[in-house]
PDB file of C-alpha atoms in Angstrom:
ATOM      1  CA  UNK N   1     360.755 108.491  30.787  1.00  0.00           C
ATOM      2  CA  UNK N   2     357.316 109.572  29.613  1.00  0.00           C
ATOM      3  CA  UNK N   3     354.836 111.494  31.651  1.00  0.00           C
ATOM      4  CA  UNK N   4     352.453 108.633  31.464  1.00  0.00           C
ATOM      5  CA  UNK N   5     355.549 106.300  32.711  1.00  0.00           C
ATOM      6  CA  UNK N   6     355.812 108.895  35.361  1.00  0.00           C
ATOM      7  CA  UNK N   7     352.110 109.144  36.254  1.00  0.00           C
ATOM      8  CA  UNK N   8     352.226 105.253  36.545  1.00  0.00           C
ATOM      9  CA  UNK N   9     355.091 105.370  38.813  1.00  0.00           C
ATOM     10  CA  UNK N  10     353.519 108.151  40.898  1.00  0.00           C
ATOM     11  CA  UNK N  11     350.037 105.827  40.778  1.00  0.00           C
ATOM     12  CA  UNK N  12     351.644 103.055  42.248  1.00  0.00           C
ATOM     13  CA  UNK N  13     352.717 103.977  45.591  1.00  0.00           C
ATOM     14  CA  UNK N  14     353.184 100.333  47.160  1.00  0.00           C
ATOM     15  CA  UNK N  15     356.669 100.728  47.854  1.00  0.00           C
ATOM     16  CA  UNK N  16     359.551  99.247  49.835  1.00  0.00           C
ATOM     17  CA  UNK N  17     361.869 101.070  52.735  1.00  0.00           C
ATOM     18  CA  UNK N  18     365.560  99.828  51.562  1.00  0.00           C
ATOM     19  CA  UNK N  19     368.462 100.654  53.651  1.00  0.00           C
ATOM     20  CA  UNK N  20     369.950 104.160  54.353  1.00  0.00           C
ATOM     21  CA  UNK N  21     372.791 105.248  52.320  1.00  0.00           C
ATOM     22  CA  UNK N  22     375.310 108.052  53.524  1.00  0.00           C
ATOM     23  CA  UNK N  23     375.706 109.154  50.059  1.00  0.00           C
ATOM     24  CA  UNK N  24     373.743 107.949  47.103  1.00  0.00           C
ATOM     25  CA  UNK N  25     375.501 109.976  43.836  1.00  0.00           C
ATOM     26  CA  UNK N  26     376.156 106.573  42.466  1.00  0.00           C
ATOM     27  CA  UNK N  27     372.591 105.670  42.376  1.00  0.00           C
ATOM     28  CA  UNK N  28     371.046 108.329  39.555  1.00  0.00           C
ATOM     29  CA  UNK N  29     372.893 110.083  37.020  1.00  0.00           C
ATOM     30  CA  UNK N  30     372.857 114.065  36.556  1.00  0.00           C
ATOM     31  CA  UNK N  31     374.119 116.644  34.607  1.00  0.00           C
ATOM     32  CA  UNK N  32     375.322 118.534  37.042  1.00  0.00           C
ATOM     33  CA  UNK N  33     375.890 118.409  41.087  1.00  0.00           C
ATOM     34  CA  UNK N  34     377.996 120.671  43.237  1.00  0.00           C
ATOM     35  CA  UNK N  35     378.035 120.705  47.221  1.00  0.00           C
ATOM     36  CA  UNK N  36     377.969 124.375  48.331  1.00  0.00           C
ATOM     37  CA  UNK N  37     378.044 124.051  51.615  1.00  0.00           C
ATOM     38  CA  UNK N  38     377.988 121.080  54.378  1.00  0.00           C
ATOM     39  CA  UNK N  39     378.423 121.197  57.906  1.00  0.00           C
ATOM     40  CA  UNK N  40     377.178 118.800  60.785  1.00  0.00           C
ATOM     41  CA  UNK N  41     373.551 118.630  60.107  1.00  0.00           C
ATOM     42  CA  UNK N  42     372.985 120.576  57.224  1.00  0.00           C
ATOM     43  CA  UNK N  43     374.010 120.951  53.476  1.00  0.00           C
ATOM     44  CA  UNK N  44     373.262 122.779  50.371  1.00  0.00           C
ATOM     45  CA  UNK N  45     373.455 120.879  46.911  1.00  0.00           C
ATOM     46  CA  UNK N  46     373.060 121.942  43.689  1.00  0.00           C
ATOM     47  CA  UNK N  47     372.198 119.825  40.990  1.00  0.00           C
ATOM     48  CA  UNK N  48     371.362 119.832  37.392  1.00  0.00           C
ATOM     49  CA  UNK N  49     369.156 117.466  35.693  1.00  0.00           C
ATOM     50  CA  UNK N  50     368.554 116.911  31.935  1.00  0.00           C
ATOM     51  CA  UNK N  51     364.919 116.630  30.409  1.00  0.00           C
ATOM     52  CA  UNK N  52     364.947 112.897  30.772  1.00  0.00           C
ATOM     53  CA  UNK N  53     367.289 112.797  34.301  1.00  0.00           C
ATOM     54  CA  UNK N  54     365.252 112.053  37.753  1.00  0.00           C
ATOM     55  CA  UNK N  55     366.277 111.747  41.593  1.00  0.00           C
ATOM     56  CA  UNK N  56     364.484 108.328  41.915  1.00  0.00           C
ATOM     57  CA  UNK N  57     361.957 107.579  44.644  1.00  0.00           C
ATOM     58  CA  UNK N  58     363.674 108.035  48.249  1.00  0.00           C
ATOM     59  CA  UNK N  59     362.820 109.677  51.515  1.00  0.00           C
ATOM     60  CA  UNK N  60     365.513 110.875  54.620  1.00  0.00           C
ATOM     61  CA  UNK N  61     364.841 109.535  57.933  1.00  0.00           C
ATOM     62  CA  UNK N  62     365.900 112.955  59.892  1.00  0.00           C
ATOM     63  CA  UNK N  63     366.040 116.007  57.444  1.00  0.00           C
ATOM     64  CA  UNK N  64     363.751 117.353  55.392  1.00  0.00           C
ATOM     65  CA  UNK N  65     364.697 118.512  51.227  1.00  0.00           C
ATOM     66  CA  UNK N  66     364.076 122.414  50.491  1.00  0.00           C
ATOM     67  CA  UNK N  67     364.224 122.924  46.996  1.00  0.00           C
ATOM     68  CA  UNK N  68     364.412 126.026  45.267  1.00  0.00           C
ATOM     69  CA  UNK N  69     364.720 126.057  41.213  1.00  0.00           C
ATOM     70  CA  UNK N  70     367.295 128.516  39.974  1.00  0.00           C
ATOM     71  CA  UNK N  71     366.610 127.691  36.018  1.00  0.00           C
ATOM     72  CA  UNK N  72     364.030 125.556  34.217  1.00  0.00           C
ATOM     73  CA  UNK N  73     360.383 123.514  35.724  1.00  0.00           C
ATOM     74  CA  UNK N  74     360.634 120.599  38.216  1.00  0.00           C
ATOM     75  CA  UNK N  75     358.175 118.284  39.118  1.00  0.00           C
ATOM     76  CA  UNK N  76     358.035 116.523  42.381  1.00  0.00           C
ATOM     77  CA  UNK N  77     356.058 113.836  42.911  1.00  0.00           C
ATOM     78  CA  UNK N  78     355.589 112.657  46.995  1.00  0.00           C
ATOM     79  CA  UNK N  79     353.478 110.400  49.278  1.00  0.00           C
ATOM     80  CA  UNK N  80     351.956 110.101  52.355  1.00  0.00           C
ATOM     81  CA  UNK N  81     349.778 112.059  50.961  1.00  0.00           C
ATOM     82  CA  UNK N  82     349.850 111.910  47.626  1.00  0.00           C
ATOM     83  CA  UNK N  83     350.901 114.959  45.677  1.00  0.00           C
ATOM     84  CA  UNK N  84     352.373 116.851  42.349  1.00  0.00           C
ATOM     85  CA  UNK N  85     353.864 119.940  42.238  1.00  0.00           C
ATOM     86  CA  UNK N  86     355.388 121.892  39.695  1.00  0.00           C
ATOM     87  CA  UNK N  87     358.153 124.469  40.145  1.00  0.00           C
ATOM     88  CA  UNK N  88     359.742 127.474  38.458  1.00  0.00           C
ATOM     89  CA  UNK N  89     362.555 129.585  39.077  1.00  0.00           C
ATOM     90  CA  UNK N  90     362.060 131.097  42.125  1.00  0.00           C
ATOM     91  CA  UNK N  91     360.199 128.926  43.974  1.00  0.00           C
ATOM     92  CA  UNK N  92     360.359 126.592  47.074  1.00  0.00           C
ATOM     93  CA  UNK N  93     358.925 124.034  48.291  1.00  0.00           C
ATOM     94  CA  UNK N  94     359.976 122.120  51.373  1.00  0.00           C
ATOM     95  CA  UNK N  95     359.638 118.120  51.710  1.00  0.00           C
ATOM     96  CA  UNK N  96     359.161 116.119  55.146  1.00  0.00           C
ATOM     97  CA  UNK N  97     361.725 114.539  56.784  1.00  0.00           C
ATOM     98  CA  UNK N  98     360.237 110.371  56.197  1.00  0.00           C
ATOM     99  CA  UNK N  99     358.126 112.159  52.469  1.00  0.00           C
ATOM    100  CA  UNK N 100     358.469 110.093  49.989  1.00  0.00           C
ATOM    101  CA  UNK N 101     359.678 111.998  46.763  1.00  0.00           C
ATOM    102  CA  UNK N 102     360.564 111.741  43.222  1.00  0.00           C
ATOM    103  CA  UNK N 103     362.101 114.862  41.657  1.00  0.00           C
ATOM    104  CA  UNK N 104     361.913 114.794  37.787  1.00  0.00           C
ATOM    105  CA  UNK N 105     362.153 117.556  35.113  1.00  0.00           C
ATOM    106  CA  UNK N 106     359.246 119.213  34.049  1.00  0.00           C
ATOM    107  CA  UNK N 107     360.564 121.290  30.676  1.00  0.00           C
ATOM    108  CA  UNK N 108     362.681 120.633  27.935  1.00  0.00           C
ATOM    109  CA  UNK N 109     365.490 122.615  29.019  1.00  0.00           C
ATOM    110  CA  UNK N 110     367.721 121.501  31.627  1.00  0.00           C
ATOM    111  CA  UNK N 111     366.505 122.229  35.542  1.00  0.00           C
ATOM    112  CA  UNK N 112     368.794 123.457  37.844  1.00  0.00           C
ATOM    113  CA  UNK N 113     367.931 123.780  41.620  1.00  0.00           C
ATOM    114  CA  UNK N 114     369.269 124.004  45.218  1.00  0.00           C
ATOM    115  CA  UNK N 115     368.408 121.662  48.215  1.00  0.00           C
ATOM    116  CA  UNK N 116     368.860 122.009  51.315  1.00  0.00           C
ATOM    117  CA  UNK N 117     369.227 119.580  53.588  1.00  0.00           C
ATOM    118  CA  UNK N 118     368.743 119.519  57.276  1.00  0.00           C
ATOM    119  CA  UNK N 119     368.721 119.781  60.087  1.00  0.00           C
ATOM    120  CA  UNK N 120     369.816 116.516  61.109  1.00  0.00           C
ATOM    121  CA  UNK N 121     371.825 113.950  59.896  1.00  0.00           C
ATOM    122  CA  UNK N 122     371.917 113.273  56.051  1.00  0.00           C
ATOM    123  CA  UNK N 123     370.990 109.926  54.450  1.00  0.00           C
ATOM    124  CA  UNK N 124     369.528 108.373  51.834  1.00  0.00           C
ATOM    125  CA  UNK N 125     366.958 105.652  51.870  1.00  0.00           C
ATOM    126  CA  UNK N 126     365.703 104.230  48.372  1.00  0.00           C
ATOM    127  CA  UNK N 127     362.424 102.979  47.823  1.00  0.00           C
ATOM    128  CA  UNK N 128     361.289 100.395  45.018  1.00  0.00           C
ATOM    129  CA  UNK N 129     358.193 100.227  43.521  1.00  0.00           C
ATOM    130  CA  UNK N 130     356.085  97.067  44.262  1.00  0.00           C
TER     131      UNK N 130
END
C-alpha cells in the first residue's frame, strides 16, 4: 500500500468496533512473529514486518501496546486523537488501552519491533473503515 493509500485510510477515521478476538495472527500476514514472553496479563511479541506488511486498524479493550523498534522505521497511525508517529530503533512509544492504531512500515528495509502488552487481559478487536 502507498503512502497516499495510507494517508486516506488514516483520513477516514469513521470506523466500526467488531468483536474481540483472543488471538488475531490469522488476520494480517508478517514476516516474522515470535512470543517472548506471556504470562496472565502481560506479553511481549516480536514481530517483523516487510515494506509493504501492516497490523491493520484495531484497538484492545484492557491493555495498552508499547512498542519499541529494534531494526528499521515504523509508522503508527492512531485515533481519538488523531496522530502519526514515526519510529526508529530505539524508540518507544506507548498506545492506550481503547487507541485506535495502525502500525505500518515506514522504510524499505524490513521493521522489526517489540510490543508489549498489558497489563490486563489480551484481545484483539478489529475495526473497518466506513
Amino acid at each position: 500500500m502507498g503512502i497516499e493509500s495510507e494517508a486516506r485510510l488514516f483520513e477516514e477515521a469513521d470506523m466500526k468496533q467488531g468483536q474481540p478476538i483472543r488471538d488475531a495472527s490469522h488476520l494480517y500476514e508478517v514476516e516474522r512473529r515470535v512470543q517472548h514472553a506471556e504470562r496472565p496479563g502481560f506479553r511481549i511479541m516480536e514481530l517483523q514486518l516487510s515494506p509493504t506488511q501492516k497490523v491493520p486498524w484495531h484497538c484492545h479493550s484492557n491493555i495498552s501496546d508499547t512498542f519499541y523498534v529494534l531494526e528499521g522505521d515504523m509508522r503508527l497511525f492512531l485515533q481519538d486523537p488523531k496522530e502519526e508517529v514515526h519510529l526508529k530503533p530505539g524508540e518507544v512509544f506507548a498506545v492506550r488501552a481503547a487507541r485506535p492504531h495502525l502500525v505500518t512500515n515506514g522504510g524499505t528495509k524490513s521493521l522489526t519491533f517489540l510490543v508489549l502488552q498489558g497489563v490486563g487481559e489480551y484481545d484483539y478487536v478489529p475495526l473497518a473503515s466506513g
